[in-house]
PDB file of C-alpha atoms and ligand atoms in Angstrom:
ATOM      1  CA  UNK I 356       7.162  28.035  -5.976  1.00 72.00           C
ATOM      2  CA  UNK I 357       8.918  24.335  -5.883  1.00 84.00           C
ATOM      3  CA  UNK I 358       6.165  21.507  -6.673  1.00 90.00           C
ATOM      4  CA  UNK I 359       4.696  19.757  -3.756  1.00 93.00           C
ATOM      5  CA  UNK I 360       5.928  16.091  -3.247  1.00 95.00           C
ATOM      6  CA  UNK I 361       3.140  13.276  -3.684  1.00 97.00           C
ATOM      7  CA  UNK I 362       3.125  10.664  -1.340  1.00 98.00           C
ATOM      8  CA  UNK I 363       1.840   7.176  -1.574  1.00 98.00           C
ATOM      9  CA  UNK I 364       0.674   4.639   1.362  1.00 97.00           C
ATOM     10  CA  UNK I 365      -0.116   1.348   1.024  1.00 96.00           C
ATOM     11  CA  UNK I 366      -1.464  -1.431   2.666  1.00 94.00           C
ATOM     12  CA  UNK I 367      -3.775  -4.580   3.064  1.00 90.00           C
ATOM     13  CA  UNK I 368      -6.965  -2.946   4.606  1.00 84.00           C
ATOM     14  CA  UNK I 369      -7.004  -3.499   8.209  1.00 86.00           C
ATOM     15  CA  UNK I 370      -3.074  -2.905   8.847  1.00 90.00           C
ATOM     16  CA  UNK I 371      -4.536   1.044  10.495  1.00 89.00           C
ATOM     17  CA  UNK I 372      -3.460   3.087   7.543  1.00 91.00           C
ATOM     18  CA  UNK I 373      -6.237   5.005   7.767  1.00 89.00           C
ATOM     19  CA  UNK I 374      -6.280   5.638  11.237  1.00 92.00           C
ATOM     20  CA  UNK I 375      -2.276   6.552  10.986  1.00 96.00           C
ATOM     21  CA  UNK I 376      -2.795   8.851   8.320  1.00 95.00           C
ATOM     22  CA  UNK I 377      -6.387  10.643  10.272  1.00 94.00           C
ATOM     23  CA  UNK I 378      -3.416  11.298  12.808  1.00 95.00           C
ATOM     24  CA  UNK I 379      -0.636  12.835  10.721  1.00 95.00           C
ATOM     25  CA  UNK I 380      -3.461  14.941   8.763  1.00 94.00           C
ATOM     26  CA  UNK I 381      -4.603  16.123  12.039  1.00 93.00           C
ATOM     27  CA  UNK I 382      -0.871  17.293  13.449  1.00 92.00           C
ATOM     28  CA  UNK I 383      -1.281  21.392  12.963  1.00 89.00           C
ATOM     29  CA  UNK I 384       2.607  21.238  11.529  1.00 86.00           C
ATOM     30  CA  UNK I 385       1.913  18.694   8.764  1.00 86.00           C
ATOM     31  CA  UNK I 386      -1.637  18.915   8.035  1.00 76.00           C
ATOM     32  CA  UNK I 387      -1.955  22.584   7.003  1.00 82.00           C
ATOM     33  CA  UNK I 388       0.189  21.484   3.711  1.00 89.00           C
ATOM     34  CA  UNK I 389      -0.473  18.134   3.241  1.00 95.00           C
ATOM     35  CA  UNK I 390      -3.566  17.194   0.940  1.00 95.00           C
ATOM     36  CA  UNK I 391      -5.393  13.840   1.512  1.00 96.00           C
ATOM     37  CA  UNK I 392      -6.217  12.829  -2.226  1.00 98.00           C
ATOM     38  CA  UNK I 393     -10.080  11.774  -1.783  1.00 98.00           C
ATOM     39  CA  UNK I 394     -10.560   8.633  -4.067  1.00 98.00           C
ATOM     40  CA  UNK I 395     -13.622   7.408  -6.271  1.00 98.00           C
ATOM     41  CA  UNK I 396     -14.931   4.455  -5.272  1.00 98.00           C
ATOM     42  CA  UNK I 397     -18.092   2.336  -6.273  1.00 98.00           C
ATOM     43  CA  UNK I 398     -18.169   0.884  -3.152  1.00 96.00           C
ATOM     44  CA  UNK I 399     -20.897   1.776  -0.888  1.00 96.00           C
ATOM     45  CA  UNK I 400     -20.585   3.960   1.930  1.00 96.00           C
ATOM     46  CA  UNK I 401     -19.976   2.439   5.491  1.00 90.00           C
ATOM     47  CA  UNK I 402     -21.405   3.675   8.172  1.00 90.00           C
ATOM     48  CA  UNK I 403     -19.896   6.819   9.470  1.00 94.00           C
ATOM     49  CA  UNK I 404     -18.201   7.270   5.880  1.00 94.00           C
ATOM     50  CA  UNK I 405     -19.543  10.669   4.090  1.00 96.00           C
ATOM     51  CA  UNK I 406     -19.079  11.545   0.768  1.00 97.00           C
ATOM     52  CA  UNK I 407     -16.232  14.027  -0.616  1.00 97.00           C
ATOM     53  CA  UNK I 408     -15.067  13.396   3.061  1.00 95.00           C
ATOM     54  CA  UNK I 409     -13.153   9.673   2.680  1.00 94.00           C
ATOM     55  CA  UNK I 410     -14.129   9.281  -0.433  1.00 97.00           C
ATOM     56  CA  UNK I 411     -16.456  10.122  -3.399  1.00 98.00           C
ATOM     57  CA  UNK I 412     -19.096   7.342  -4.012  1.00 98.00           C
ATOM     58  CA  UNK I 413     -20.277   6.731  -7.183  1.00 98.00           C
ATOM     59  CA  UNK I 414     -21.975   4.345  -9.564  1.00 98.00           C
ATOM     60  CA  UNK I 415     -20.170   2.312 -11.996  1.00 98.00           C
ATOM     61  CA  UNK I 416     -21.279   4.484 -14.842  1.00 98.00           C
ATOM     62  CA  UNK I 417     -19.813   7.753 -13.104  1.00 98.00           C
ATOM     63  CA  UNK I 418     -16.614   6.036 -12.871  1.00 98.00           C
ATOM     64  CA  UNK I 419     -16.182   5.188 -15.928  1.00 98.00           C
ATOM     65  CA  UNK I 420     -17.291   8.517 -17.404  1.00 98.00           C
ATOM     66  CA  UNK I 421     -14.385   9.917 -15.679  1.00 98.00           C
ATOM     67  CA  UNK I 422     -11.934   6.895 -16.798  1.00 98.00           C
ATOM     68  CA  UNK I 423     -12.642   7.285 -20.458  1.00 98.00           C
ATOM     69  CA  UNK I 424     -12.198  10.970 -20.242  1.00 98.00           C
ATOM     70  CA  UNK I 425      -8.679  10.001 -19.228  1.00 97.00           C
ATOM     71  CA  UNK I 426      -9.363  11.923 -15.706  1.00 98.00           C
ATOM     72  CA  UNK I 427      -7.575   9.047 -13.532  1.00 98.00           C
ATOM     73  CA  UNK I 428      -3.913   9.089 -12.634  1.00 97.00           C
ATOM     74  CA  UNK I 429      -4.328   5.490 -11.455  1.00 97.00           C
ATOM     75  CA  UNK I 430      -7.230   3.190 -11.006  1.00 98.00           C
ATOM     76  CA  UNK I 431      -7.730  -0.678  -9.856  1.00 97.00           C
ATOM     77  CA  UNK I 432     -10.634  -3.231  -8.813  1.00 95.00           C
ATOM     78  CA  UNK I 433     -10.111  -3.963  -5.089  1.00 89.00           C
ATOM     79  CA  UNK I 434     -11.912  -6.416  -3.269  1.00 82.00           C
ATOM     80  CA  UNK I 435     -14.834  -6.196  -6.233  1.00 89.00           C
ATOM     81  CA  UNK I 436     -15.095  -2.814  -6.264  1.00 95.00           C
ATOM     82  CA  UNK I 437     -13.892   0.280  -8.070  1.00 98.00           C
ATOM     83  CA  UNK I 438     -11.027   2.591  -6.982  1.00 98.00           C
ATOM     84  CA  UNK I 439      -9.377   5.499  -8.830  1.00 98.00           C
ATOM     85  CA  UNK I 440      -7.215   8.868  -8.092  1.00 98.00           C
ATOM     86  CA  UNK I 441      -8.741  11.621 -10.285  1.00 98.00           C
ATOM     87  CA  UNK I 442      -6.228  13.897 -11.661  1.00 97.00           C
ATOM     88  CA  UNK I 443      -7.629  17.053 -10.706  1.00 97.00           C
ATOM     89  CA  UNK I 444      -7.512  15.993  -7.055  1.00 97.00           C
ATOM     90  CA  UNK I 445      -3.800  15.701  -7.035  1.00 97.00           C
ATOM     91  CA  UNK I 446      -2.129  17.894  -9.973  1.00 96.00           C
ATOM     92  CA  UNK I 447      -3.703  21.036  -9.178  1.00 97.00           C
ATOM     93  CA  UNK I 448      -2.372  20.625  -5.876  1.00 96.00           C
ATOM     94  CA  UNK I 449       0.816  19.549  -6.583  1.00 96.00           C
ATOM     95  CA  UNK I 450       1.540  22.393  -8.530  1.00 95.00           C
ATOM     96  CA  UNK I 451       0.702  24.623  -5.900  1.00 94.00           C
ATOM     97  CA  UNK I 452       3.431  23.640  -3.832  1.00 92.00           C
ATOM     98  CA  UNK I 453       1.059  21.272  -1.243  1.00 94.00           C
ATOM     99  CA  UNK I 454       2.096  18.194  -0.036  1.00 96.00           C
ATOM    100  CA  UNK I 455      -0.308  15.189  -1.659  1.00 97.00           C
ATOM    101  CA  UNK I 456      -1.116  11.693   0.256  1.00 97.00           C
ATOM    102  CA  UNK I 457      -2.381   8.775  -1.303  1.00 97.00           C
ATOM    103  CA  UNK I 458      -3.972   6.054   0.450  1.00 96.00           C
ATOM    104  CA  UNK I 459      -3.996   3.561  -2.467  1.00 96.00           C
ATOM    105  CA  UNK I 460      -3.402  -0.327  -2.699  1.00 92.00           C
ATOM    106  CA  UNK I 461      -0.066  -2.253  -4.491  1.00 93.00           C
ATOM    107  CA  UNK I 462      -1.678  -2.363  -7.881  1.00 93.00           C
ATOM    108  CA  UNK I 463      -2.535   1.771  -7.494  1.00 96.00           C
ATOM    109  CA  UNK I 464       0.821   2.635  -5.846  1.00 96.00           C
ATOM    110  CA  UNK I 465       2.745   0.867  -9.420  1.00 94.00           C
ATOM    111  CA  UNK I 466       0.698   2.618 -11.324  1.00 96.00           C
ATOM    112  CA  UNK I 467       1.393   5.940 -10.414  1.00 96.00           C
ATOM    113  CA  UNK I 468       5.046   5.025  -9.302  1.00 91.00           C
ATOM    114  CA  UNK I 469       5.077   4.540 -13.834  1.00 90.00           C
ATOM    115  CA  UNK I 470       3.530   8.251 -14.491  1.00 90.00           C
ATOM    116  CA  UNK I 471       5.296   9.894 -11.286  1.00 93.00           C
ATOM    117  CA  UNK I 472       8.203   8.272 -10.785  1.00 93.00           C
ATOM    118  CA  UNK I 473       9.797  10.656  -7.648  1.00 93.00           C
ATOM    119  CA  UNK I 474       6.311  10.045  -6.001  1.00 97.00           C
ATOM    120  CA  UNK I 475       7.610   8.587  -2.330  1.00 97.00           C
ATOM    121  CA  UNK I 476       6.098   5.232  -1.180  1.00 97.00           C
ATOM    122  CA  UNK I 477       5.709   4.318   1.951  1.00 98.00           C
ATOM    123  CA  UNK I 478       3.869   1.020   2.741  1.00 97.00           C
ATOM    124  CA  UNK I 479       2.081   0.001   5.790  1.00 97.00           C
ATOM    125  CA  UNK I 480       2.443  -4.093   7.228  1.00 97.00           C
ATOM    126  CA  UNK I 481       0.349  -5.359  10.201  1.00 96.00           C
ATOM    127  CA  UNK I 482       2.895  -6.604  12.908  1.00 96.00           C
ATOM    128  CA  UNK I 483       1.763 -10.327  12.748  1.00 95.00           C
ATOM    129  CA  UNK I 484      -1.154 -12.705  10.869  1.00 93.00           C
ATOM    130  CA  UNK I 485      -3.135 -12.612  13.940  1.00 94.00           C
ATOM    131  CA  UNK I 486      -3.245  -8.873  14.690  1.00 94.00           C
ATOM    132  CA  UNK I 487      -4.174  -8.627  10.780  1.00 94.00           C
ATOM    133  CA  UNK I 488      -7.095 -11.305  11.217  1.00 92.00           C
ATOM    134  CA  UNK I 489      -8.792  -9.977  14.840  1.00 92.00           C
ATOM    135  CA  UNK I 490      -8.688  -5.985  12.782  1.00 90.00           C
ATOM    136  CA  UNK I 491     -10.392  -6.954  10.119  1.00 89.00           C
ATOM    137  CA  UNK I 492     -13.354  -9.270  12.439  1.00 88.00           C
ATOM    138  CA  UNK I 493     -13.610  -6.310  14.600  1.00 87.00           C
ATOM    139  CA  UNK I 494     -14.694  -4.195  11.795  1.00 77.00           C
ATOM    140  CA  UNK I 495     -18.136  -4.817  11.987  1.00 70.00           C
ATOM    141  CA  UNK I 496     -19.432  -3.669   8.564  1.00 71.00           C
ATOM    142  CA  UNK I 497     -17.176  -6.298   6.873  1.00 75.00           C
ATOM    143  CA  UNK I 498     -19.060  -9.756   6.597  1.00 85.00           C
ATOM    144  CA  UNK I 499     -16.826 -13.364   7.513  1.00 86.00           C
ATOM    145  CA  UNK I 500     -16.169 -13.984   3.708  1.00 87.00           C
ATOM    146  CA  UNK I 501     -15.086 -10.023   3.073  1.00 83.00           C
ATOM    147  CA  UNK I 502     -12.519 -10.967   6.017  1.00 88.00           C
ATOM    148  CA  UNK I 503     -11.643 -14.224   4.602  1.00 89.00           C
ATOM    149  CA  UNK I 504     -11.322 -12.434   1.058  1.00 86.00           C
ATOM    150  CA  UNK I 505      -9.383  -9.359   2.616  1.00 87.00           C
ATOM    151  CA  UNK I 506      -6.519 -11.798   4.566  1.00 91.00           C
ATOM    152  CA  UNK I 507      -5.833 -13.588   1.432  1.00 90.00           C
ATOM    153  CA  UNK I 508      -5.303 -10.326  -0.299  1.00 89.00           C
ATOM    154  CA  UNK I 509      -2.957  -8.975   1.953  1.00 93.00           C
ATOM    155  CA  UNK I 510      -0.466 -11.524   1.519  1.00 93.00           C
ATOM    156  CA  UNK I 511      -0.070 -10.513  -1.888  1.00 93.00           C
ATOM    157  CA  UNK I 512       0.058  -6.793  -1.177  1.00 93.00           C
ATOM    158  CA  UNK I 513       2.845  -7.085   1.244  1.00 96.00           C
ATOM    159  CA  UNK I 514       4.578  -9.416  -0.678  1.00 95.00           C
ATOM    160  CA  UNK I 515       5.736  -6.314  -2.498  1.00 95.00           C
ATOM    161  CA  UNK I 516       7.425  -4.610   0.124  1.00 96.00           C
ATOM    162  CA  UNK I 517      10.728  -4.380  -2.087  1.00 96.00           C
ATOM    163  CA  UNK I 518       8.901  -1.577  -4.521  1.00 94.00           C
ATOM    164  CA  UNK I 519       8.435   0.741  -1.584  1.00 97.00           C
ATOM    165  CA  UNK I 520      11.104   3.147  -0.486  1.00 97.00           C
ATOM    166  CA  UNK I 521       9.757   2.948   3.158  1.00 98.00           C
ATOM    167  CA  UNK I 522       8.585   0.393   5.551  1.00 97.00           C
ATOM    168  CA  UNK I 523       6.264   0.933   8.220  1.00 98.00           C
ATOM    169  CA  UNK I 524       5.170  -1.803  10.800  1.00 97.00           C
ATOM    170  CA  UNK I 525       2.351  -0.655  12.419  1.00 96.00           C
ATOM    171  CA  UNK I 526       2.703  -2.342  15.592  1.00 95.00           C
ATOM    172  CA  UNK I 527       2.783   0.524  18.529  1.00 96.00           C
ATOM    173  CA  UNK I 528       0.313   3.375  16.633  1.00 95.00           C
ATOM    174  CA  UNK I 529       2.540   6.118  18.339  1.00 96.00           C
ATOM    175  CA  UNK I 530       5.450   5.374  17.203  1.00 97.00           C
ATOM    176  CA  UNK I 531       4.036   4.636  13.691  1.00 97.00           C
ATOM    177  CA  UNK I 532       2.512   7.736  13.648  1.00 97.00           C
ATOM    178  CA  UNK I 533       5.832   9.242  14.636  1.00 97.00           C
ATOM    179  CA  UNK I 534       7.486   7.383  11.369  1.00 97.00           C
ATOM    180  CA  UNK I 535       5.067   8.638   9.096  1.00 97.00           C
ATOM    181  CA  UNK I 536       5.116  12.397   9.792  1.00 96.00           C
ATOM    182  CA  UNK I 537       9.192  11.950  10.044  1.00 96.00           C
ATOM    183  CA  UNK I 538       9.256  10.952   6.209  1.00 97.00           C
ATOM    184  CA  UNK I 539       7.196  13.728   5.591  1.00 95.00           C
ATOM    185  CA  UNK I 540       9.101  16.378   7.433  1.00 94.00           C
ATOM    186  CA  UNK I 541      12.146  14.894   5.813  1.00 94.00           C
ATOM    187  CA  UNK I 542      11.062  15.610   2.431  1.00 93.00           C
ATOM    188  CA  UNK I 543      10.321  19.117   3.227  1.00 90.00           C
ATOM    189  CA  UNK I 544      13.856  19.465   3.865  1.00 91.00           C
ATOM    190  CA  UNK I 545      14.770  18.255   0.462  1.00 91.00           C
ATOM    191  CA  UNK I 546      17.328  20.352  -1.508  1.00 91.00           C
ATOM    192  CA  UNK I 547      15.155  20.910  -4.757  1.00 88.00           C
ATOM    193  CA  UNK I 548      11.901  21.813  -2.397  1.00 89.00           C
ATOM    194  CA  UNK I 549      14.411  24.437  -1.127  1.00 91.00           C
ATOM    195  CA  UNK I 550      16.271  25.720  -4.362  1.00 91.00           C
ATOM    196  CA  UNK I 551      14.818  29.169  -4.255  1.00 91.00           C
ATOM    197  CA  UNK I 552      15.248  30.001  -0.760  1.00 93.00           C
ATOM    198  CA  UNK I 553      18.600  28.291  -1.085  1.00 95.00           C
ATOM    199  CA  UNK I 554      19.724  30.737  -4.061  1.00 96.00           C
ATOM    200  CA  UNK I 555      18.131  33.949  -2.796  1.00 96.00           C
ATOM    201  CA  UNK I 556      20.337  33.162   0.649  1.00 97.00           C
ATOM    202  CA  UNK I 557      23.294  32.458  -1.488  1.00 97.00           C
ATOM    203  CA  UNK I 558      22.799  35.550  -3.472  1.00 97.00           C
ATOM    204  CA  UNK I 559      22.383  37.423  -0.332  1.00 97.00           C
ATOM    205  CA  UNK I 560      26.022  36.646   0.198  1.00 97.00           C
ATOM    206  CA  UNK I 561      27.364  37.970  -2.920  1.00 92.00           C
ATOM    207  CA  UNK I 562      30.279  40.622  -3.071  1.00 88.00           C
TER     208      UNK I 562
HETATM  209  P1  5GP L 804     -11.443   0.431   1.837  1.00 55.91           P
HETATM  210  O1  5GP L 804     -12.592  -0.065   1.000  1.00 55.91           O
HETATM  211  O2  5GP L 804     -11.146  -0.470   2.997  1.00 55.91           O
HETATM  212  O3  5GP L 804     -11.601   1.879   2.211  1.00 55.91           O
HETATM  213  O4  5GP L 804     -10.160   0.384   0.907  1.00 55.91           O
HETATM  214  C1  5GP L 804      -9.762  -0.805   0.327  1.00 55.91           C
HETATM  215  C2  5GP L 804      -8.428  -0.606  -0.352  1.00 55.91           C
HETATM  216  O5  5GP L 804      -8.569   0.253  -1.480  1.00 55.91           O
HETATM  217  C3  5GP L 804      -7.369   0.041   0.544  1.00 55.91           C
HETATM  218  O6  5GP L 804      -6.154  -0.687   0.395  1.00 55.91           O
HETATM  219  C4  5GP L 804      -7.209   1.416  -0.038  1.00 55.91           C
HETATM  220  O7  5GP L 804      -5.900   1.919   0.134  1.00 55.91           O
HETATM  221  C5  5GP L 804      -7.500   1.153  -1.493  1.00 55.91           C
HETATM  222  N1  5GP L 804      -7.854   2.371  -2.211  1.00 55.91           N
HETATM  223  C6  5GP L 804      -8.554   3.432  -1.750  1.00 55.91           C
HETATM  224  N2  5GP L 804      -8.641   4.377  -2.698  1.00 55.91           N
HETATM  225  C7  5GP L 804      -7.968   3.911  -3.773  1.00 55.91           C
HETATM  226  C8  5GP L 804      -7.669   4.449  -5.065  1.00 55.91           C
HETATM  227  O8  5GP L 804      -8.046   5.557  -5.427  1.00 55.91           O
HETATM  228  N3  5GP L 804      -6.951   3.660  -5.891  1.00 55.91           N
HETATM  229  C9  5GP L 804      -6.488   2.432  -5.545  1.00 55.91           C
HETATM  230  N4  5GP L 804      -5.768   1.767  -6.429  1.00 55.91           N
HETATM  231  N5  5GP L 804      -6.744   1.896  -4.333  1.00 55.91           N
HETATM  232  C10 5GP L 804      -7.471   2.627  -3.461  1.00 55.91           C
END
């Protein structure tokens, strides 16, 4: 069995990553082999959020019992707060031939792109300032100086497009949705995901 691939998206939070990927983990033809890698995160819950679900909450001294047991593949402070990708959610998986998705920010997506360097990266830009600015107000849960804090952020984030092998601007969600699951299909069709069915056809053909 080939390894799965491990895909990484990125982007300021508000640009509707989450909401893009919800949709391509929900599509019966992509979702049944695609894993969503479930993060740690000190950050608290908000509302609606449940735990092991979008992410796993814990305290600062349960993340760092896992970080100095070396169980992170990648870990950064965002926005104040704690965010890592443990290990056993993604190399367990990988190895069993699924699919893996990361929703992760810049300084995550470098890290890994050091340790896993045929990981695919796909990051995710709001179409204009504006569109950013009236997401982020309309989340409700986020206070004025978390959206202050959040817009100045993202203009560093995207100003590292260039490390990314794919570009997504998620202006129409359809059609952004439509991008995302294309990379993913693509992949699938990758000659090294296919190298045993590709050599037992071959054989097949032998004199
Ligand atoms: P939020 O708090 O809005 O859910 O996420 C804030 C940011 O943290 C988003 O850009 C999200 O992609 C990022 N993030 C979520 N999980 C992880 C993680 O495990 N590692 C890193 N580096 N970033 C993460």
């Amino acid at each position: 069995m080939s390894r799965g691939d491990l895909f990484i998206v990125s982007s300021p939070s508000g640009a509707g990553k989450t909401t893009l990927i919800r949709r391509v983990l929900d599509d019966p033809r992509i979702g049944g082999t695609l894993h969503f890698s479930v993060s740690h995160t000190t950050r608290p819950p908000r509302t609606g959020e449940r735990d092991g679900i979008e992410y796993h909450f814990v305290d600062g001294a349960g993340f760092r019992a896992i970080e100095v047991r070396g169980g992170f593949l990648e870990w950064a402070v965002v926005h104040g707060n704690l965010y890592g990708t443990s290990r056993a959610e993604v190399e367990p998986r990988l190895e069993r031939g699924l699919d893996v998705l990361l929703d992760i920010d810049v300084q995550g997506a470098r890290q890994v792109r050091s340790h896993v360097p045929e990981a695919v990266k796909v990051i995710v830009f709001p179409p204009s300032r504006e569109v950013l600015e009236a997401r982020l107000k309309a989340r409700a849960s986020d206070t004025p100086e978390v959206v202050v804090r959040r817009l100045a952020a993202a203009r560093k984030e995207m100003e590292e497009w260039g490390e990314f092998d794919y570009a997504i601007i998620n202006e129409d969600l359809e059609a952004a949705v439509d991008e995302l699951r294309s990379i993913l299909v693509a992949r699938r069709a990758g000659k090294s995901r296919r190298r045993e069915r590709l050599e037992a056809i071959l054989r097949s053909f032998a004199p």
